[in-house]
Tab-separated table of C-alpha atoms and ligand atoms in Angstrom:
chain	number	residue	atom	x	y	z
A	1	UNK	CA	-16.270	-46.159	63.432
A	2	UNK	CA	-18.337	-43.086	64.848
A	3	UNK	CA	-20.484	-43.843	67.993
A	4	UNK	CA	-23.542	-41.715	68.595
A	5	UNK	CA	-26.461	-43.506	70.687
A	6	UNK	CA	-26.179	-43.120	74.451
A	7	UNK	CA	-23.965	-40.929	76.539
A	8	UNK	CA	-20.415	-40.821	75.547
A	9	UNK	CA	-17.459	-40.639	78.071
A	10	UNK	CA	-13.680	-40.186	77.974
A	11	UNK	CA	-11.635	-41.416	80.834
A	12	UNK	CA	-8.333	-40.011	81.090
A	13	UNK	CA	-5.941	-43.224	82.625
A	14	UNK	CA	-7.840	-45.595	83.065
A	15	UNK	CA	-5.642	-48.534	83.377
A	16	UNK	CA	-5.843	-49.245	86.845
A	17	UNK	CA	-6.785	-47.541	90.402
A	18	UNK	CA	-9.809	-44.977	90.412
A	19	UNK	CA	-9.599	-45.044	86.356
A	20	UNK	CA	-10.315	-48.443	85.545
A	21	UNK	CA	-13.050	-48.584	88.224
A	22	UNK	CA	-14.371	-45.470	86.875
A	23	UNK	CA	-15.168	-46.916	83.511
A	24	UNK	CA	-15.749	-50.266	84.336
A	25	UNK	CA	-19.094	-48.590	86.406
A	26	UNK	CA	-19.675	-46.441	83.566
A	27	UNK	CA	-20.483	-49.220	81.480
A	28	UNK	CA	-22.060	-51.520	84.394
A	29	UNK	CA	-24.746	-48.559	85.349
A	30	UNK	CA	-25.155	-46.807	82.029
A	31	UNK	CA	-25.793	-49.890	79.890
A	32	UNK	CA	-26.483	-46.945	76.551
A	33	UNK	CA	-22.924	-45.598	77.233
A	34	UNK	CA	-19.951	-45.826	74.789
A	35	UNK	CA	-16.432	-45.312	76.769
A	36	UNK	CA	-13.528	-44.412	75.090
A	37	UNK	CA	-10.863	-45.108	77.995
A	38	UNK	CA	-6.844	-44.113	77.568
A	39	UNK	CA	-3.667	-45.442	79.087
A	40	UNK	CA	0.266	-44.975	78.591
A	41	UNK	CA	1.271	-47.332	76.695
A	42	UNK	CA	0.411	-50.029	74.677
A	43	UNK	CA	-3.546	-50.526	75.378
A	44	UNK	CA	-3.801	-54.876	75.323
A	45	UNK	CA	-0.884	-54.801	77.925
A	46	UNK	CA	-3.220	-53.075	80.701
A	47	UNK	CA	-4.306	-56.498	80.853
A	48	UNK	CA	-7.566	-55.768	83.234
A	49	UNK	CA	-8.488	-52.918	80.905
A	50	UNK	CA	-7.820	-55.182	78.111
A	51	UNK	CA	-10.035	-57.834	79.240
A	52	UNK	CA	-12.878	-55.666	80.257
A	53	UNK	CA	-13.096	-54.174	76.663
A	54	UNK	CA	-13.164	-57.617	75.367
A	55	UNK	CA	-16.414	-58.099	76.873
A	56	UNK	CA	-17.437	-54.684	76.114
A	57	UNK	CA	-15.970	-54.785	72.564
A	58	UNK	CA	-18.846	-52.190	70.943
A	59	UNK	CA	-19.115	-49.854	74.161
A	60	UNK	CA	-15.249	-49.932	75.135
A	61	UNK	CA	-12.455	-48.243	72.912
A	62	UNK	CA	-8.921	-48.325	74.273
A	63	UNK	CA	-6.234	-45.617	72.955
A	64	UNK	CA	-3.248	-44.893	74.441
A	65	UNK	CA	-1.998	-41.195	75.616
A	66	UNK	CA	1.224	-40.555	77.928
A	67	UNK	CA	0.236	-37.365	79.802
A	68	UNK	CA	4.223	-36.055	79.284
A	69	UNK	CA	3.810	-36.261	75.552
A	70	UNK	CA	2.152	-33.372	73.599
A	71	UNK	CA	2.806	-35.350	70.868
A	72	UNK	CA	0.566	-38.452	72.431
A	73	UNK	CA	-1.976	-36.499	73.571
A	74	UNK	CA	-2.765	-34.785	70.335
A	75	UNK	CA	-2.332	-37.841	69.014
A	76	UNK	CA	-5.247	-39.526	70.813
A	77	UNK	CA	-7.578	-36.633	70.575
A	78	UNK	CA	-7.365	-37.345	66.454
A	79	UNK	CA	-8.025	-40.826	67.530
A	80	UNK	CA	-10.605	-39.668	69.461
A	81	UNK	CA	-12.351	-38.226	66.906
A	82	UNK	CA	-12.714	-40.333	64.389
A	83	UNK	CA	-14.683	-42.515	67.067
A	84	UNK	CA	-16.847	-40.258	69.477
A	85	UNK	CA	-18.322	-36.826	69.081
A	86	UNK	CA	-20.898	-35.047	71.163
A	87	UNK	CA	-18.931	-36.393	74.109
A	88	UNK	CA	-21.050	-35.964	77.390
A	89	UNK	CA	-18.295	-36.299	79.797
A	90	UNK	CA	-14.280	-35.975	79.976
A	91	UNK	CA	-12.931	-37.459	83.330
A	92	UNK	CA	-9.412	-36.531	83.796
A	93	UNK	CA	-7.667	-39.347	86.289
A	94	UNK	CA	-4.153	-39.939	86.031
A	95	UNK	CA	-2.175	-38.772	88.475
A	96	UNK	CA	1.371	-39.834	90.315
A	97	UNK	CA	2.086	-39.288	94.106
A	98	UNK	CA	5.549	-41.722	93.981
A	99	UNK	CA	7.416	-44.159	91.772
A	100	UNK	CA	10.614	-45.626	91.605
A	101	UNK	CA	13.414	-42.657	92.747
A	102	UNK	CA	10.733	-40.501	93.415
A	103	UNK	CA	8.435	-40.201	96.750
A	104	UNK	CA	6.515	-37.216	98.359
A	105	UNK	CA	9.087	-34.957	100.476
A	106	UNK	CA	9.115	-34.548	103.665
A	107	UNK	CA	10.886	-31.513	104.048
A	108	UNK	CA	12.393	-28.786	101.912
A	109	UNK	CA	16.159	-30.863	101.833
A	110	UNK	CA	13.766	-33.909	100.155
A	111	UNK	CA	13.230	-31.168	96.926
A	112	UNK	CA	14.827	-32.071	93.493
A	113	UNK	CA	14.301	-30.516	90.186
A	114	UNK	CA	13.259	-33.656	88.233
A	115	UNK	CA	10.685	-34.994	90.527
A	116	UNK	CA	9.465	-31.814	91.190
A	117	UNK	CA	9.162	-31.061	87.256
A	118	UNK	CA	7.706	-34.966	86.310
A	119	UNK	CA	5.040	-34.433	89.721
A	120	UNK	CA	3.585	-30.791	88.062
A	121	UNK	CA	4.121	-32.534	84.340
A	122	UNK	CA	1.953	-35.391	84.983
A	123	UNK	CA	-0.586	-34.338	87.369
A	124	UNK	CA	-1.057	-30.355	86.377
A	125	UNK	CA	0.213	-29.710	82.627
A	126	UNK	CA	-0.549	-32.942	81.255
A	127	UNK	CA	-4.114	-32.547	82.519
A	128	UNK	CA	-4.098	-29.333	81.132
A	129	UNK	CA	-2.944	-30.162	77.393
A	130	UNK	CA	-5.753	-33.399	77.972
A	131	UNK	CA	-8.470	-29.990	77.823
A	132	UNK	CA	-6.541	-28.470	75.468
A	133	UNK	CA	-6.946	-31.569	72.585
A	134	UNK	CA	-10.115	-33.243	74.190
A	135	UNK	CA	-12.301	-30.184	74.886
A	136	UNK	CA	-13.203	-29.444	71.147
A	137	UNK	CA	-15.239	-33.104	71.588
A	138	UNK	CA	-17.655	-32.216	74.326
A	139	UNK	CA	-21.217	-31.661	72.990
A	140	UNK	CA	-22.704	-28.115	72.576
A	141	UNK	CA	-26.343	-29.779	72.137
A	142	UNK	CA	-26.813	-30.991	75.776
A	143	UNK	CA	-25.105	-30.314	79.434
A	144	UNK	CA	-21.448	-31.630	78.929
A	145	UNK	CA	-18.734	-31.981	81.901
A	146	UNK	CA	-14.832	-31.746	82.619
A	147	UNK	CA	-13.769	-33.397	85.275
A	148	UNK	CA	-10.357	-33.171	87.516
A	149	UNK	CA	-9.505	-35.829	89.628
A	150	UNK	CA	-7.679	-33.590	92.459
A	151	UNK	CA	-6.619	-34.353	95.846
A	152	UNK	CA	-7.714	-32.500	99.306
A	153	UNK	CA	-3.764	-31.540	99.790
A	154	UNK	CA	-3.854	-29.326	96.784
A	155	UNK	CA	-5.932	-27.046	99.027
A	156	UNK	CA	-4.144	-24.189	100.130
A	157	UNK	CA	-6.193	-23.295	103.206
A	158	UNK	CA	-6.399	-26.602	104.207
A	159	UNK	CA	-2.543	-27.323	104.113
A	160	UNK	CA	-1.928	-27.827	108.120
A	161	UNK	CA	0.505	-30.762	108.007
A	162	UNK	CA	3.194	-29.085	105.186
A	163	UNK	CA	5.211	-31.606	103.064
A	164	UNK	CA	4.686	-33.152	99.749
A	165	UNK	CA	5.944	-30.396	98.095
A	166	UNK	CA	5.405	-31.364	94.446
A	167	UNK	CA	2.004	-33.144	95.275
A	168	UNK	CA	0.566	-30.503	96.717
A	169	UNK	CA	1.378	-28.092	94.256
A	170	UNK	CA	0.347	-30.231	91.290
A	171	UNK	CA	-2.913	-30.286	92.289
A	172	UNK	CA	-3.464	-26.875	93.521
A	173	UNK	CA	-2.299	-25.762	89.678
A	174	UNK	CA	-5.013	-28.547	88.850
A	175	UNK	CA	-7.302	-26.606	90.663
A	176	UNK	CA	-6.501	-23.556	89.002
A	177	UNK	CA	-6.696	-25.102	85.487
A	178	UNK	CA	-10.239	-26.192	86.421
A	179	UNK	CA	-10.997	-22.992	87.791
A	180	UNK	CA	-9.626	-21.099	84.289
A	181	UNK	CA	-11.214	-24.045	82.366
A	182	UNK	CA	-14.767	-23.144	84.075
A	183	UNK	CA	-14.816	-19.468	82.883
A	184	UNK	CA	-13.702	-20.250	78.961
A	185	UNK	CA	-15.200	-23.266	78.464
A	186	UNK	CA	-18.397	-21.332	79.396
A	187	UNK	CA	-17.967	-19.060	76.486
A	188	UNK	CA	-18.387	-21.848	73.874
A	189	UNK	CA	-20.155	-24.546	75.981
A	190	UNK	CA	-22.940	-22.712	78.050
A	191	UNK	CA	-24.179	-25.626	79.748
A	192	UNK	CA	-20.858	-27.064	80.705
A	193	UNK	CA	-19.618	-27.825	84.071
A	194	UNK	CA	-16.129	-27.876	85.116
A	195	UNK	CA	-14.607	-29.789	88.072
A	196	UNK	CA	-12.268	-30.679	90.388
A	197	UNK	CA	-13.113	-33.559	92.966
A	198	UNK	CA	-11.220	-34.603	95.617
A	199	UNK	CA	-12.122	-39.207	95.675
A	200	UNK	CA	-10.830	-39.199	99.106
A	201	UNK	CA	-8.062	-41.916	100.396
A	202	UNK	CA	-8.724	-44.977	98.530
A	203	UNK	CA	-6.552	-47.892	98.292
A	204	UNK	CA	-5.085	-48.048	95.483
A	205	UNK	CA	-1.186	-48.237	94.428
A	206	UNK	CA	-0.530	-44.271	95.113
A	207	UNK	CA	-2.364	-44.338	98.244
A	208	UNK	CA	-0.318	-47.800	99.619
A	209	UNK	CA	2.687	-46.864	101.165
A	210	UNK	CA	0.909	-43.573	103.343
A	211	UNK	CA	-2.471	-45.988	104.640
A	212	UNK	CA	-0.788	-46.951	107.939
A	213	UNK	CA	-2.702	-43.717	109.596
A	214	UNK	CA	-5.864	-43.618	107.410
A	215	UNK	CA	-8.854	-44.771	109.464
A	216	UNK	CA	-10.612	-48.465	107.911
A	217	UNK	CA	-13.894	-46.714	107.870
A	218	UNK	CA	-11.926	-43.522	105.643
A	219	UNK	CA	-10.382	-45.800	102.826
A	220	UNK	CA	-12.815	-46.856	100.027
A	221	UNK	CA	-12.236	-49.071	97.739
A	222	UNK	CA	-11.550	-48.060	94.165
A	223	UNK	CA	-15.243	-49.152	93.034
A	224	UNK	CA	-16.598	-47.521	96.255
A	225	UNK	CA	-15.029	-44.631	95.296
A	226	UNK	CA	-15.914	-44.748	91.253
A	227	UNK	CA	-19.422	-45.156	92.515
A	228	UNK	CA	-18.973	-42.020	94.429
A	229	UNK	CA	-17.665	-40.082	91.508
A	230	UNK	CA	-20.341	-41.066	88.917
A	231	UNK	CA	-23.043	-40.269	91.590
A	232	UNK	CA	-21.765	-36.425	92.758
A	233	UNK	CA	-20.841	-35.587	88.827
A	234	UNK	CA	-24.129	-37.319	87.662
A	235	UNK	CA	-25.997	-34.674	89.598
A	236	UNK	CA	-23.240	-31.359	88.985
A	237	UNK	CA	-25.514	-28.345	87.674
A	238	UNK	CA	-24.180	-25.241	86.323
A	239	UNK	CA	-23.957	-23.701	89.976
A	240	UNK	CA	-21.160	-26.051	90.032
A	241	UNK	CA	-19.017	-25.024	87.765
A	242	UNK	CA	-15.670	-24.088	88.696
A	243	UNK	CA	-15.769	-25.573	92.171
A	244	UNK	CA	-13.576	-28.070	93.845
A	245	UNK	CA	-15.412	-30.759	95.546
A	246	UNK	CA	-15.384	-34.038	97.426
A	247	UNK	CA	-17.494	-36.906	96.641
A	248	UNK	CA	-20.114	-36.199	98.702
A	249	UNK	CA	-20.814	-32.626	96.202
A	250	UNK	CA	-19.389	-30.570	99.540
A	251	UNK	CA	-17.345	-27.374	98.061
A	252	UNK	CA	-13.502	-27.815	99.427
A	253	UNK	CA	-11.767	-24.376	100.544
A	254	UNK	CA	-9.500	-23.488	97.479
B	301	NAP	N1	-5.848	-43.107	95.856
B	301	NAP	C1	-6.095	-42.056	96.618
B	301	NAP	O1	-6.230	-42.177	97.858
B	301	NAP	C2	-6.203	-40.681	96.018
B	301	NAP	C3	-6.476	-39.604	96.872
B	301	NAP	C4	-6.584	-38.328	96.336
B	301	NAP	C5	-6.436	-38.142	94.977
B	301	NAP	N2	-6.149	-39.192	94.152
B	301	NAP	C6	-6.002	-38.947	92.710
B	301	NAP	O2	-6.774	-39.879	91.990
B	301	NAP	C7	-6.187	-40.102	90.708
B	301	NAP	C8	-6.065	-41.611	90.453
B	301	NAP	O3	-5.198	-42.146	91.417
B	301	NAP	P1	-5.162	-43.711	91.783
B	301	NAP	O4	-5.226	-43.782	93.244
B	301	NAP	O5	-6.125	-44.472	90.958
B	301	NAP	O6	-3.660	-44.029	91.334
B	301	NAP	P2	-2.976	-45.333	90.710
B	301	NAP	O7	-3.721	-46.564	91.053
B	301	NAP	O8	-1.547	-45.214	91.096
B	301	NAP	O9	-3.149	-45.075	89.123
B	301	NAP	C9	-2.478	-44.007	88.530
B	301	NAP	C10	-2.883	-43.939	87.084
B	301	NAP	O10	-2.199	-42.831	86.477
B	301	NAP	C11	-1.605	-43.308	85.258
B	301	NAP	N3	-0.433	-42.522	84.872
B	301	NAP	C12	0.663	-42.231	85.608
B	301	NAP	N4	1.539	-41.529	84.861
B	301	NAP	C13	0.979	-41.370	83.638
B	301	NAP	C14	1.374	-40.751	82.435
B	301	NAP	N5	2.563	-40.157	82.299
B	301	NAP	N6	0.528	-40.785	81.381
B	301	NAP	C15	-0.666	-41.388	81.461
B	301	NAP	N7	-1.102	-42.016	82.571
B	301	NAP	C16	-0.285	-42.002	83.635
B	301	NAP	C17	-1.246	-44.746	85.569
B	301	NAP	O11	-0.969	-45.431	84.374
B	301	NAP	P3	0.093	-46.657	84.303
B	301	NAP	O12	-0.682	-47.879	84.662
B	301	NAP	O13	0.569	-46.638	82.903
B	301	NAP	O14	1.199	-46.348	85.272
B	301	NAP	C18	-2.518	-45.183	86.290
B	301	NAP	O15	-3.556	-45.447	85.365
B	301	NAP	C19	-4.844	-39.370	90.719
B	301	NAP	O16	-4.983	-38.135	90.041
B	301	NAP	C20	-4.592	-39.131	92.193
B	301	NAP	O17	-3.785	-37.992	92.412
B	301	NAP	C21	-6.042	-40.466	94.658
């Protein structure tokens, strides 16, 4: 099946967190939209993204794409294709702060290898290979979008508190990739806009274990915060391309 009325969006881990509540207020606000929404693994086992696409079942398409498989991703961009084209909007999510045997460092002694290699895998090169086998969908007829979920710590200039080695670098190689993304997308896509946007600290599982210090009034919920994202991107123009922002459309120092 080929969808073509309405805008059309891809979101990039959308199983649970900022993802899920990203598409499930795509389809709530834009009631037009088709969303074709990926997750690792096997798509009716994310059981809230399973159940939301049963009551969505002609707007909703669920794929599956591990971010630290080329293999998947290319995968799911054929997949892709056979259902959506002219796609409006890509919204890259996924992303992974800590997990079993692996948590932000501290310090320099906290570094190893592995986690260092799975935190830039996930967050940096898997979002890059996502533009690399997704891109080739966005629309040339009308304005089209990439979005990068980023993170305020993958600011460089704005690092005053060190630590999180592997975080932090993740998404300031993000923010590079979106940056790179902005100029050569441009060359094919003229009315595309490239981004990375910061959500700010909402509670979700990767934000859990670090909310002890985080204000009540500074931690959205995930819908709060989909809302937020939705509302700054719905109103991105071609000045913004290539910028890092938060929610509220402010530019972030690089
Ligand atoms: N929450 C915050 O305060 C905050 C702040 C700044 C930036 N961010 C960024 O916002 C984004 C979403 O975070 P969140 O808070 O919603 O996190 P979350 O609730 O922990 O969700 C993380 C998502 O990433 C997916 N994921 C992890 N590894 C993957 C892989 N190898 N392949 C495909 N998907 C994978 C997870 O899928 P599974 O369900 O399969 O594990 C899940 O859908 C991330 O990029 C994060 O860095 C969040």
């Amino acid at each position: 099946m080929t969808f073509s009325a309405g805008r059309q969006f891809i979101v990039q881990g959308a199983s649970r967190g900022i993802g899920f509540a990203i598409t499930k207020q795509i389809l709530a606000r834009d009631p037009d939209s088709f969303v074709l929404a990926t997750c690792r693994g096997i798509p009716s086992q994310a059981e809230a993204l399973a159940s939301l696409q049963r009551k969505n079942k002609s707007r909703l398409k669920l794929i599956s794409l591990d971010l630290e498989s080329e293999t998947s991703i290319e995968t799911a961009a054929s997949e892709a294709k056979a259902m959506v084209h002219e796609v409006d909007r890509i919204i890259n999510v996924a992303g992974i702060l800590h997990e079993k045997g692996l948590a932000p460092e501290k310090r320099i002694s906290d570094i190893t290898p592995s986690n260092f290699e799975k935190v830039m895998r996930v967050n940096a090169l898997g979002a890059l290979l996502v533009a690399k086998w997704f891109s080739p969908l966005l629309t040339k007829a009308r304005p089209s979008q990439f979005v990068n979920i980023s993170a305020r710590v993958g600011s460089i200039s704005d690092n005053h508190l060190g630590g999180w080695y592997s975080y932090r670098c993740s998404k300031a190689a993000l923010n590079m990739i979106t940056r790179n993304l902005s100029i050569e997308l441009k060359r094919k896509l003229p009315k595309v806009v490239c981004t990375a946007i910061h959500p700010g600290t909402t509670d979700t599982n990767l934000s859990k274990p670090f909310q002890r210090n985080v204000r009540l009034d500074r931690l959205s919920t995930s819908q709060e915060t989909a809302v937020k994202i939705l509302d700054v991107t719905d109103k991105l123009t071609c000045r913004q391309n290539g910028c890092f922002l938060s929610t509220d459309g402010v530019p972030i120092p690089w």
